[in-house]
């Protein structure tokens, strides 16, 4: 996988971008965290967040004028969150962690004047042991002495003492002259002139007005090694002084290392964040007016902090349980998945992350930057298969099911009765046939009687091969479909399954397709109006197929006019958990996703994808397929409560559909399906367990056949149970049973595993889900 | 990896072929090209191994997943 693929996704996900208040603050104070911590009642944590970016917060936190305010998203609603007020509250009610003096370096700097800029500079430089000699031109503290309304008694003195404690020194300036400046430049590595101190006049030091232009990046004057804080006449003078002190400290640091003061200053700039925040659902929150504007109560500060919108982009996380499940966000996932792919040594811990995605595109649809997680996932899965690192267990059952759906006893194609070829082929899709064989046959008969010239093809289109990253298997299946298309006069395929339709359009685009729902909407069958209220669910594969969604609505408005829309509908519809085989690789999550999708429905659901219908039914929700409404095979109230057929029944239904169609429509003689072995008894409870473990009746029959021939492997003398085992492919099956008085095999339990242990018959047989296995099933449709 | 497996109840089970009671001993199991020894119940005479359900859905499944992620 190329690194560009990673970078492209990373670039589009803005989750890690700072909120506007932080990007617009010249010191990049993390206002969002300060507010969140205060809202949570965690004052100490709020202080830590403040200390991280705000130098000398015990003083500066009382003085900040809040340059962030205009960028606050609340500013556009009621009023900006009053971050300066919150900072004051934090500083007034928490103690700073007292820094420890660092061992002194030989780097020495002189500062003239002792106002805020100098104190910030000294505090910053002494963090690395660099010391400042502060030349006083007036009283210690400069302009800060006049700010006693903002600074409580004692705070300034404590700060000045701290500055000395850290190894900085105060000295009297002999008088401000050009010679004095020259002497300092001789003696020190550089000089900081704090013009915020009213007793400091830079012109007296011989600097001409041009030299007093402050470089916003370095805070430097045009004279080498001379740095400046602005006078108090600038807007937001305290903030400007803090910035000058901090930027100058950064410049001195660079000088000490022999680097230009302007080098690598990019991260310090004020910029527009790319974070996109949706404020549509923000609840109104009026500004808090504190009883004492300089010292809010804890309750007032908390209320004001709670007004913070906690700016973040959660668009995709809000709608996708899969993305929420791994506690991250697309940018983080992209890095994890990329590392997983390029791992050459160690565990690939993100396999499950890659394989659980539904590839339903909802995240891309809601993302303000259209970050395409599913496209990344597709590439990742392809790469895993290509390099032989795809876990077999993730998709093996789904692929076996695909192989079974395309095996000769199940798959078929027939042209319309009496014709050599037809203009159209009805392709219901393997899962619809597996769920509702009788309904599919009714539908086919209607198509033939209404529009005529329709052939029938029952097979799997190959979508599961694509979802699981099996490019070669995908190619093999599409070749087979192409062959039928070419040999039959290039008919149009009428597709019932929206996933088939997406797959045809992507993988076999030369074959013309039309949705069954469009055909039926244009040629509506006689209607039986259903009075029941239903909730329409759009299958995720129709997200960008507006014509199919419209057709489904046209049909419903005729057959069940009292239908309502799902909360997430149309382009915003949610997946049932089947898409991308996410639910196959991660059954637990797949089930949670189905529950999440049905939770907003207020009446029985109706979908036009049978996997949605069956997965909704598995959560206990009443649900129908749209064909149930159009061609009901029973009372709708009964159909909506029918459980989804189990895995064994699905395979039986596909075979039964072939037999039904060929005998009733084409009047062919077809051998009846091998009846289930009557001498094998499986209880209802065990069926449920087998479903969970993906053990089919056929698997049990094979193990019992082996045991009947060669005897079971083990026998329990106390319980009378036998235990037999067989490894027909990459899975070993175990069946525990007793033989009753009529000679029937009563199955007590059945389980399976992949690990190979010695002594199991059939050991080492290969999986039919490989391409070789697919070919071996041979002679398909 | 911890090669001690959870207590397995093998009371009453005998090997059908040898009729000898099962014992727990070191067995070499393999998956995805990796092989290692674990304690499993089986017939000491003919070497046929039993994988009880508790293992198939517990420890053995965990190990399968670890090996798949290698």
mmCIF file of N, CA, C and O in Angstrom, chain A residues 414-504:
data_model
loop_
_atom_site.group_PDB
_atom_site.id
_atom_site.type_symbol
_atom_site.label_atom_id
_atom_site.label_comp_id
_atom_site.label_asym_id
_atom_site.label_seq_id
_atom_site.Cartn_x
_atom_site.Cartn_y
_atom_site.Cartn_z
ATOM 1 N N UNK A 414 -31.758 -19.922 -17.084
ATOM 2 C CA UNK A 414 -32.654 -20.394 -18.136
ATOM 3 C C UNK A 414 -33.171 -19.182 -18.915
ATOM 4 O O UNK A 414 -33.586 -18.189 -18.309
ATOM 5 N N UNK A 415 -33.177 -19.269 -20.253
ATOM 6 C CA UNK A 415 -33.833 -18.216 -21.040
ATOM 7 C C UNK A 415 -35.343 -18.318 -20.854
ATOM 8 O O UNK A 415 -35.826 -19.311 -20.304
ATOM 9 N N UNK A 416 -36.112 -17.324 -21.306
ATOM 10 C CA UNK A 416 -37.574 -17.419 -21.153
ATOM 11 C C UNK A 416 -38.084 -18.717 -21.792
ATOM 12 O O UNK A 416 -37.495 -19.192 -22.775
ATOM 13 N N UNK A 417 -39.134 -19.258 -21.245
ATOM 14 C CA UNK A 417 -39.677 -20.524 -21.755
ATOM 15 C C UNK A 417 -39.927 -20.408 -23.258
ATOM 16 O O UNK A 417 -40.508 -19.424 -23.723
ATOM 17 N N UNK A 418 -39.460 -21.368 -24.001
ATOM 18 C CA UNK A 418 -39.718 -21.418 -25.430
ATOM 19 C C UNK A 418 -38.812 -20.543 -26.268
ATOM 20 O O UNK A 418 -38.940 -20.483 -27.481
ATOM 21 N N UNK A 419 -37.900 -19.819 -25.637
ATOM 22 C CA UNK A 419 -37.005 -18.948 -26.405
ATOM 23 C C UNK A 419 -35.567 -19.396 -26.215
ATOM 24 O O UNK A 419 -35.236 -20.021 -25.212
ATOM 25 N N UNK A 420 -34.723 -19.075 -27.188
ATOM 26 C CA UNK A 420 -33.310 -19.436 -27.063
ATOM 27 C C UNK A 420 -32.590 -18.424 -26.190
ATOM 28 O O UNK A 420 -31.634 -18.735 -25.494
ATOM 29 N N UNK A 421 -33.052 -17.185 -26.243
ATOM 30 C CA UNK A 421 -32.489 -16.139 -25.395
ATOM 31 C C UNK A 421 -33.554 -15.088 -25.132
ATOM 32 O O UNK A 421 -34.588 -15.056 -25.823
ATOM 33 N N UNK A 422 -33.309 -14.238 -24.134
ATOM 34 C CA UNK A 422 -34.303 -13.204 -23.808
ATOM 35 C C UNK A 422 -33.658 -11.838 -23.811
ATOM 36 O O UNK A 422 -32.441 -11.716 -23.805
ATOM 37 N N UNK A 423 -34.526 -10.820 -23.813
ATOM 38 C CA UNK A 423 -33.990 -9.457 -23.784
ATOM 39 C C UNK A 423 -33.503 -9.091 -22.395
ATOM 40 O O UNK A 423 -32.736 -8.162 -22.212
ATOM 41 N N UNK A 424 -34.032 -9.815 -21.400
ATOM 42 C CA UNK A 424 -33.699 -9.471 -20.011
ATOM 43 C C UNK A 424 -33.448 -10.742 -19.201
ATOM 44 O O UNK A 424 -33.961 -11.806 -19.538
ATOM 45 N N UNK A 425 -32.692 -10.572 -18.153
ATOM 46 C CA UNK A 425 -32.488 -11.668 -17.198
ATOM 47 C C UNK A 425 -32.848 -11.144 -15.813
ATOM 48 O O UNK A 425 -32.331 -10.108 -15.393
ATOM 49 N N UNK A 426 -33.749 -11.839 -15.156
ATOM 50 C CA UNK A 426 -34.030 -11.486 -13.760
ATOM 51 C C UNK A 426 -32.983 -12.174 -12.893
ATOM 52 O O UNK A 426 -32.816 -13.391 -12.940
ATOM 53 N N UNK A 427 -32.261 -11.364 -12.098
ATOM 54 C CA UNK A 427 -31.182 -11.870 -11.248
ATOM 55 C C UNK A 427 -31.537 -11.482 -9.806
ATOM 56 O O UNK A 427 -31.245 -10.370 -9.363
ATOM 57 N N UNK A 428 -32.251 -12.351 -9.088
ATOM 58 C CA UNK A 428 -32.737 -11.953 -7.751
ATOM 59 C C UNK A 428 -31.623 -11.816 -6.711
ATOM 60 O O UNK A 428 -31.782 -11.103 -5.728
ATOM 61 N N UNK A 429 -30.500 -12.512 -6.914
ATOM 62 C CA UNK A 429 -29.421 -12.455 -5.916
ATOM 63 C C UNK A 429 -29.518 -13.625 -4.953
ATOM 64 O O UNK A 429 -30.607 -14.090 -4.624
ATOM 65 N N UNK A 430 -28.364 -14.103 -4.498
ATOM 66 C CA UNK A 430 -28.323 -15.364 -3.748
ATOM 67 C C UNK A 430 -29.013 -15.276 -2.396
ATOM 68 O O UNK A 430 -29.547 -16.268 -1.905
ATOM 69 N N UNK A 431 -29.024 -14.097 -1.775
ATOM 70 C CA UNK A 431 -29.606 -14.029 -0.425
ATOM 71 C C UNK A 431 -31.135 -13.922 -0.477
ATOM 72 O O UNK A 431 -31.819 -14.459 0.394
ATOM 73 N N UNK A 432 -31.655 -13.246 -1.496
ATOM 74 C CA UNK A 432 -33.117 -13.158 -1.609
ATOM 75 C C UNK A 432 -33.691 -14.547 -1.885
ATOM 76 O O UNK A 432 -34.700 -14.947 -1.306
ATOM 77 N N UNK A 433 -33.003 -15.303 -2.753
ATOM 78 C CA UNK A 433 -33.439 -16.663 -3.054
ATOM 79 C C UNK A 433 -33.329 -17.529 -1.787
ATOM 80 O O UNK A 433 -34.190 -18.358 -1.505
ATOM 81 N N UNK A 434 -32.293 -17.282 -1.000
ATOM 82 C CA UNK A 434 -32.086 -18.074 0.213
ATOM 83 C C UNK A 434 -33.143 -17.769 1.269
ATOM 84 O O UNK A 434 -33.451 -18.608 2.111
ATOM 85 N N UNK A 435 -33.690 -16.540 1.235
ATOM 86 C CA UNK A 435 -34.672 -16.151 2.254
ATOM 87 C C UNK A 435 -36.107 -16.387 1.812
ATOM 88 O O UNK A 435 -36.946 -16.791 2.606
ATOM 89 N N UNK A 436 -36.391 -16.088 0.554
ATOM 90 C CA UNK A 436 -37.794 -16.051 0.114
ATOM 91 C C UNK A 436 -37.966 -16.684 -1.267
ATOM 92 O O UNK A 436 -38.318 -16.002 -2.233
ATOM 93 N N UNK A 437 -37.705 -18.004 -1.361
ATOM 94 C CA UNK A 437 -37.763 -18.625 -2.692
ATOM 95 C C UNK A 437 -39.143 -18.506 -3.343
ATOM 96 O O UNK A 437 -39.244 -18.212 -4.538
ATOM 97 N N UNK A 438 -40.207 -18.695 -2.568
ATOM 98 C CA UNK A 438 -41.554 -18.681 -3.162
ATOM 99 C C UNK A 438 -41.897 -17.275 -3.663
ATOM 100 O O UNK A 438 -42.489 -17.112 -4.739
ATOM 101 N N UNK A 439 -41.510 -16.258 -2.915
ATOM 102 C CA UNK A 439 -41.788 -14.873 -3.309
ATOM 103 C C UNK A 439 -41.022 -14.517 -4.583
ATOM 104 O O UNK A 439 -41.538 -13.829 -5.466
ATOM 105 N N UNK A 440 -39.774 -14.991 -4.648
ATOM 106 C CA UNK A 440 -38.969 -14.694 -5.830
ATOM 107 C C UNK A 440 -39.623 -15.319 -7.064
ATOM 108 O O UNK A 440 -39.696 -14.699 -8.133
ATOM 109 N N UNK A 441 -40.122 -16.529 -6.909
ATOM 110 C CA UNK A 441 -40.735 -17.205 -8.052
ATOM 111 C C UNK A 441 -41.990 -16.444 -8.514
ATOM 112 O O UNK A 441 -42.204 -16.239 -9.706
ATOM 113 N N UNK A 442 -42.798 -15.981 -7.537
ATOM 114 C CA UNK A 442 -43.987 -15.179 -7.871
ATOM 115 C C UNK A 442 -43.574 -13.930 -8.654
ATOM 116 O O UNK A 442 -44.218 -13.528 -9.614
ATOM 117 N N UNK A 443 -42.483 -13.315 -8.192
ATOM 118 C CA UNK A 443 -42.001 -12.087 -8.834
ATOM 119 C C UNK A 443 -41.587 -12.378 -10.275
ATOM 120 O O UNK A 443 -41.922 -11.637 -11.201
ATOM 121 N N UNK A 444 -40.853 -13.499 -10.454
ATOM 122 C CA UNK A 444 -40.402 -13.854 -11.800
ATOM 123 C C UNK A 444 -41.601 -14.094 -12.720
ATOM 124 O O UNK A 444 -41.645 -13.605 -13.860
ATOM 125 N N UNK A 445 -42.577 -14.803 -12.187
ATOM 126 C CA UNK A 445 -43.757 -15.108 -13.009
ATOM 127 C C UNK A 445 -44.472 -13.817 -13.408
ATOM 128 O O UNK A 445 -44.927 -13.659 -14.531
ATOM 129 N N UNK A 446 -44.525 -12.858 -12.466
ATOM 130 C CA UNK A 446 -45.164 -11.579 -12.793
ATOM 131 C C UNK A 446 -44.383 -10.847 -13.895
ATOM 132 O O UNK A 446 -44.969 -10.324 -14.852
ATOM 133 N N UNK A 447 -43.045 -10.815 -13.748
ATOM 134 C CA UNK A 447 -42.221 -10.108 -14.735
ATOM 135 C C UNK A 447 -42.456 -10.684 -16.126
ATOM 136 O O UNK A 447 -42.600 -9.958 -17.104
ATOM 137 N N UNK A 448 -42.500 -12.008 -16.181
ATOM 138 C CA UNK A 448 -42.664 -12.662 -17.468
ATOM 139 C C UNK A 448 -44.035 -12.401 -18.076
ATOM 140 O O UNK A 448 -44.177 -12.248 -19.283
ATOM 141 N N UNK A 449 -45.047 -12.322 -17.174
ATOM 142 C CA UNK A 449 -46.388 -12.094 -17.717
ATOM 143 C C UNK A 449 -46.602 -10.618 -18.063
ATOM 144 O O UNK A 449 -47.408 -10.287 -18.921
ATOM 145 N N UNK A 450 -45.920 -9.724 -17.400
ATOM 146 C CA UNK A 450 -46.171 -8.299 -17.668
ATOM 147 C C UNK A 450 -45.257 -7.747 -18.766
ATOM 148 O O UNK A 450 -45.727 -7.213 -19.756
ATOM 149 N N UNK A 451 -43.941 -7.885 -18.595
ATOM 150 C CA UNK A 451 -43.071 -7.308 -19.629
ATOM 151 C C UNK A 451 -42.566 -8.365 -20.605
ATOM 152 O O UNK A 451 -42.192 -8.057 -21.724
ATOM 153 N N UNK A 452 -42.542 -9.618 -20.194
ATOM 154 C CA UNK A 452 -42.181 -10.729 -21.082
ATOM 155 C C UNK A 452 -40.724 -10.759 -21.469
ATOM 156 O O UNK A 452 -39.963 -9.804 -21.241
ATOM 157 N N UNK A 453 -40.308 -11.902 -22.009
ATOM 158 C CA UNK A 453 -38.939 -12.057 -22.512
ATOM 159 C C UNK A 453 -37.882 -12.008 -21.424
ATOM 160 O O UNK A 453 -36.789 -11.500 -21.642
ATOM 161 N N UNK A 454 -38.231 -12.505 -20.259
ATOM 162 C CA UNK A 454 -37.295 -12.437 -19.135
ATOM 163 C C UNK A 454 -36.770 -13.835 -18.803
ATOM 164 O O UNK A 454 -37.551 -14.749 -18.536
ATOM 165 N N UNK A 455 -35.452 -13.986 -18.842
ATOM 166 C CA UNK A 455 -34.827 -15.223 -18.378
ATOM 167 C C UNK A 455 -34.614 -15.148 -16.874
ATOM 168 O O UNK A 455 -34.895 -14.138 -16.242
ATOM 169 N N UNK A 456 -34.097 -16.222 -16.298
ATOM 170 C CA UNK A 456 -33.895 -16.240 -14.841
ATOM 171 C C UNK A 456 -32.514 -16.794 -14.536
ATOM 172 O O UNK A 456 -32.108 -17.819 -15.103
ATOM 173 N N UNK A 457 -31.812 -16.113 -13.675
ATOM 174 C CA UNK A 457 -30.493 -16.585 -13.278
ATOM 175 C C UNK A 457 -30.386 -16.533 -11.759
ATOM 176 O O UNK A 457 -30.572 -15.483 -11.149
ATOM 177 N N UNK A 458 -30.107 -17.685 -11.178
ATOM 178 C CA UNK A 458 -29.946 -17.740 -9.724
ATOM 179 C C UNK A 458 -28.491 -18.044 -9.431
ATOM 180 O O UNK A 458 -27.993 -19.122 -9.780
ATOM 181 N N UNK A 459 -27.811 -17.103 -8.828
ATOM 182 C CA UNK A 459 -26.394 -17.271 -8.499
ATOM 183 C C UNK A 459 -25.975 -16.126 -7.596
ATOM 184 O O UNK A 459 -26.751 -15.191 -7.381
ATOM 185 N N UNK A 460 -24.768 -16.223 -7.083
ATOM 186 C CA UNK A 460 -24.195 -15.102 -6.331
ATOM 187 C C UNK A 460 -23.400 -14.253 -7.315
ATOM 188 O O UNK A 460 -22.662 -14.773 -8.155
ATOM 189 N N UNK A 461 -23.555 -12.920 -7.222
ATOM 190 C CA UNK A 461 -22.892 -12.022 -8.176
ATOM 191 C C UNK A 461 -21.388 -11.941 -7.942
ATOM 192 O O UNK A 461 -20.634 -11.557 -8.827
ATOM 193 N N UNK A 462 -20.958 -12.264 -6.731
ATOM 194 C CA UNK A 462 -19.525 -12.179 -6.410
ATOM 195 C C UNK A 462 -19.186 -11.064 -5.437
ATOM 196 O O UNK A 462 -18.025 -10.877 -5.079
ATOM 197 N N UNK A 463 -20.225 -10.326 -4.980
ATOM 198 C CA UNK A 463 -19.952 -9.203 -4.069
ATOM 199 C C UNK A 463 -19.160 -9.631 -2.823
ATOM 200 O O UNK A 463 -18.229 -8.932 -2.427
ATOM 201 N N UNK A 464 -19.480 -10.793 -2.210
ATOM 202 C CA UNK A 464 -18.707 -11.159 -1.013
ATOM 203 C C UNK A 464 -17.216 -11.368 -1.323
ATOM 204 O O UNK A 464 -16.368 -11.093 -0.472
ATOM 205 N N UNK A 465 -16.918 -11.819 -2.523
ATOM 206 C CA UNK A 465 -15.510 -11.985 -2.904
ATOM 207 C C UNK A 465 -14.828 -10.623 -2.943
ATOM 208 O O UNK A 465 -13.716 -10.442 -2.455
ATOM 209 N N UNK A 466 -15.534 -9.643 -3.486
ATOM 210 C CA UNK A 466 -15.001 -8.280 -3.568
ATOM 211 C C UNK A 466 -14.812 -7.688 -2.174
ATOM 212 O O UNK A 466 -13.787 -7.111 -1.851
ATOM 213 N N UNK A 467 -15.859 -7.818 -1.329
ATOM 214 C CA UNK A 467 -15.793 -7.263 0.033
ATOM 215 C C UNK A 467 -14.621 -7.855 0.817
ATOM 216 O O UNK A 467 -14.028 -7.186 1.649
ATOM 217 N N UNK A 468 -14.344 -9.133 0.563
ATOM 218 C CA UNK A 468 -13.303 -9.790 1.357
ATOM 219 C C UNK A 468 -11.926 -9.627 0.723
ATOM 220 O O UNK A 468 -10.966 -10.236 1.176
ATOM 221 N N UNK A 469 -11.824 -8.824 -0.324
ATOM 222 C CA UNK A 469 -10.515 -8.536 -0.924
ATOM 223 C C UNK A 469 -10.009 -9.622 -1.858
ATOM 224 O O UNK A 469 -8.847 -9.607 -2.237
ATOM 225 N N UNK A 470 -10.883 -10.576 -2.247
ATOM 226 C CA UNK A 470 -10.445 -11.670 -3.138
ATOM 227 C C UNK A 470 -10.587 -11.236 -4.596
ATOM 228 O O UNK A 470 -11.604 -11.526 -5.246
ATOM 229 N N UNK A 471 -9.586 -10.567 -5.101
ATOM 230 C CA UNK A 471 -9.657 -10.006 -6.454
ATOM 231 C C UNK A 471 -9.754 -11.113 -7.509
ATOM 232 O O UNK A 471 -10.516 -10.997 -8.476
ATOM 233 N N UNK A 472 -8.998 -12.192 -7.317
ATOM 234 C CA UNK A 472 -8.975 -13.241 -8.338
ATOM 235 C C UNK A 472 -10.318 -13.960 -8.391
ATOM 236 O O UNK A 472 -10.881 -14.195 -9.470
ATOM 237 N N UNK A 473 -10.853 -14.278 -7.221
ATOM 238 C CA UNK A 473 -12.159 -14.948 -7.171
ATOM 239 C C UNK A 473 -13.243 -14.032 -7.767
ATOM 240 O O UNK A 473 -14.106 -14.480 -8.522
ATOM 241 N N UNK A 474 -13.157 -12.747 -7.462
ATOM 242 C CA UNK A 474 -14.100 -11.775 -8.026
ATOM 243 C C UNK A 474 -14.032 -11.833 -9.554
ATOM 244 O O UNK A 474 -15.064 -11.890 -10.239
ATOM 245 N N UNK A 475 -12.818 -11.839 -10.072
ATOM 246 C CA UNK A 475 -12.625 -11.871 -11.518
ATOM 247 C C UNK A 475 -13.196 -13.144 -12.124
ATOM 248 O O UNK A 475 -13.823 -13.109 -13.185
ATOM 249 N N UNK A 476 -13.016 -14.267 -11.447
ATOM 250 C CA UNK A 476 -13.525 -15.541 -11.969
ATOM 251 C C UNK A 476 -15.044 -15.507 -12.085
ATOM 252 O O UNK A 476 -15.617 -15.897 -13.111
ATOM 253 N N UNK A 477 -15.698 -15.014 -11.042
ATOM 254 C CA UNK A 477 -17.165 -15.015 -11.040
ATOM 255 C C UNK A 477 -17.701 -14.030 -12.085
ATOM 256 O O UNK A 477 -18.634 -14.343 -12.826
ATOM 257 N N UNK A 478 -17.086 -12.860 -12.157
ATOM 258 C CA UNK A 478 -17.595 -11.883 -13.127
ATOM 259 C C UNK A 478 -17.389 -12.395 -14.554
ATOM 260 O O UNK A 478 -18.206 -12.140 -15.438
ATOM 261 N N UNK A 479 -16.319 -13.149 -14.775
ATOM 262 C CA UNK A 479 -16.094 -13.754 -16.095
ATOM 263 C C UNK A 479 -17.237 -14.688 -16.451
ATOM 264 O O UNK A 479 -17.703 -14.723 -17.592
ATOM 265 N N UNK A 480 -17.697 -15.448 -15.447
ATOM 266 C CA UNK A 480 -18.795 -16.388 -15.695
ATOM 267 C C UNK A 480 -20.088 -15.643 -16.040
ATOM 268 O O UNK A 480 -20.853 -16.060 -16.915
ATOM 269 N N UNK A 481 -20.312 -14.513 -15.353
ATOM 270 C CA UNK A 481 -21.522 -13.725 -15.641
ATOM 271 C C UNK A 481 -21.404 -13.100 -17.039
ATOM 272 O O UNK A 481 -22.362 -13.104 -17.821
ATOM 273 N N UNK A 482 -20.202 -12.600 -17.348
ATOM 274 C CA UNK A 482 -19.962 -12.029 -18.685
ATOM 275 C C UNK A 482 -20.260 -13.059 -19.780
ATOM 276 O O UNK A 482 -20.825 -12.732 -20.819
ATOM 277 N N UNK A 483 -19.840 -14.314 -19.527
ATOM 278 C CA UNK A 483 -20.020 -15.365 -20.540
ATOM 279 C C UNK A 483 -21.507 -15.576 -20.817
ATOM 280 O O UNK A 483 -21.931 -15.705 -21.972
ATOM 281 N N UNK A 484 -22.310 -15.591 -19.759
ATOM 282 C CA UNK A 484 -23.756 -15.782 -19.937
ATOM 283 C C UNK A 484 -24.352 -14.586 -20.686
ATOM 284 O O UNK A 484 -25.188 -14.734 -21.574
ATOM 285 N N UNK A 485 -23.872 -13.413 -20.326
ATOM 286 C CA UNK A 485 -24.331 -12.183 -20.981
ATOM 287 C C UNK A 485 -24.026 -12.225 -22.486
ATOM 288 O O UNK A 485 -24.885 -11.946 -23.323
ATOM 289 N N UNK A 486 -22.800 -12.637 -22.809
ATOM 290 C CA UNK A 486 -22.385 -12.643 -24.218
ATOM 291 C C UNK A 486 -23.119 -13.725 -25.012
ATOM 292 O O UNK A 486 -23.519 -13.500 -26.155
ATOM 293 N N UNK A 487 -23.326 -14.878 -24.376
ATOM 294 C CA UNK A 487 -23.926 -16.007 -25.099
ATOM 295 C C UNK A 487 -25.428 -15.845 -25.281
ATOM 296 O O UNK A 487 -26.064 -16.632 -25.973
ATOM 297 N N UNK A 488 -26.021 -14.849 -24.622
ATOM 298 C CA UNK A 488 -27.477 -14.727 -24.664
ATOM 299 C C UNK A 488 -27.953 -13.406 -25.252
ATOM 300 O O UNK A 488 -28.995 -12.865 -24.861
ATOM 301 N N UNK A 489 -27.166 -12.856 -26.150
ATOM 302 C CA UNK A 489 -27.617 -11.670 -26.872
ATOM 303 C C UNK A 489 -27.576 -10.404 -26.040
ATOM 304 O O UNK A 489 -28.355 -9.491 -26.273
ATOM 305 N N UNK A 490 -26.687 -10.351 -25.085
ATOM 306 C CA UNK A 490 -26.454 -9.150 -24.273
ATOM 307 C C UNK A 490 -27.729 -8.591 -23.648
ATOM 308 O O UNK A 490 -28.133 -7.445 -23.901
ATOM 309 N N UNK A 491 -28.377 -9.398 -22.819
ATOM 310 C CA UNK A 491 -29.626 -8.936 -22.178
ATOM 311 C C UNK A 491 -29.351 -7.937 -21.044
ATOM 312 O O UNK A 491 -28.247 -7.872 -20.525
ATOM 313 N N UNK A 492 -30.402 -7.204 -20.697
ATOM 314 C CA UNK A 492 -30.339 -6.322 -19.522
ATOM 315 C C UNK A 492 -30.607 -7.165 -18.277
ATOM 316 O O UNK A 492 -31.503 -8.010 -18.287
ATOM 317 N N UNK A 493 -29.817 -6.965 -17.240
ATOM 318 C CA UNK A 493 -30.046 -7.691 -15.985
ATOM 319 C C UNK A 493 -30.991 -6.882 -15.101
ATOM 320 O O UNK A 493 -30.754 -5.699 -14.848
ATOM 321 N N UNK A 494 -32.067 -7.538 -14.664
ATOM 322 C CA UNK A 494 -32.978 -6.905 -13.691
ATOM 323 C C UNK A 494 -32.539 -7.380 -12.313
ATOM 324 O O UNK A 494 -32.606 -8.572 -12.006
ATOM 325 N N UNK A 495 -32.067 -6.451 -11.496
ATOM 326 C CA UNK A 495 -31.480 -6.825 -10.212
ATOM 327 C C UNK A 495 -32.406 -6.457 -9.057
ATOM 328 O O UNK A 495 -32.893 -5.329 -8.975
ATOM 329 N N UNK A 496 -32.635 -7.426 -8.173
ATOM 330 C CA UNK A 496 -33.476 -7.144 -7.005
ATOM 331 C C UNK A 496 -32.644 -6.631 -5.842
ATOM 332 O O UNK A 496 -33.135 -5.915 -4.979
ATOM 333 N N UNK A 497 -31.377 -7.028 -5.821
ATOM 334 C CA UNK A 497 -30.546 -6.730 -4.648
ATOM 335 C C UNK A 497 -29.685 -5.490 -4.920
ATOM 336 O O UNK A 497 -28.916 -5.459 -5.879
ATOM 337 N N UNK A 498 -29.816 -4.454 -4.085
ATOM 338 C CA UNK A 498 -29.029 -3.229 -4.302
ATOM 339 C C UNK A 498 -27.516 -3.480 -4.234
ATOM 340 O O UNK A 498 -26.752 -2.792 -4.909
ATOM 341 N N UNK A 499 -27.081 -4.483 -3.444
ATOM 342 C CA UNK A 499 -25.641 -4.773 -3.385
ATOM 343 C C UNK A 499 -25.168 -5.385 -4.697
ATOM 344 O O UNK A 499 -24.075 -5.080 -5.171
ATOM 345 N N UNK A 500 -26.005 -6.278 -5.281
ATOM 346 C CA UNK A 500 -25.671 -6.811 -6.606
ATOM 347 C C UNK A 500 -25.520 -5.651 -7.589
ATOM 348 O O UNK A 500 -24.592 -5.612 -8.389
ATOM 349 N N UNK A 501 -26.440 -4.699 -7.491
ATOM 350 C CA UNK A 501 -26.434 -3.608 -8.467
ATOM 351 C C UNK A 501 -25.146 -2.785 -8.357
ATOM 352 O O UNK A 501 -24.520 -2.468 -9.363
ATOM 353 N N UNK A 502 -24.743 -2.465 -7.113
ATOM 354 C CA UNK A 502 -23.479 -1.736 -6.922
ATOM 355 C C UNK A 502 -22.323 -2.537 -7.501
ATOM 356 O O UNK A 502 -21.424 -2.004 -8.142
ATOM 357 N N UNK A 503 -22.371 -3.849 -7.244
ATOM 358 C CA UNK A 503 -21.278 -4.718 -7.685
ATOM 359 C C UNK A 503 -21.223 -4.790 -9.213
ATOM 360 O O UNK A 503 -20.161 -4.650 -9.817
ATOM 361 N N UNK A 504 -22.365 -4.998 -9.854
ATOM 362 C CA UNK A 504 -22.410 -5.053 -11.328
ATOM 363 C C UNK A 504 -21.845 -3.746 -11.908
ATOM 364 O O UNK A 504 -21.029 -3.766 -12.823
#
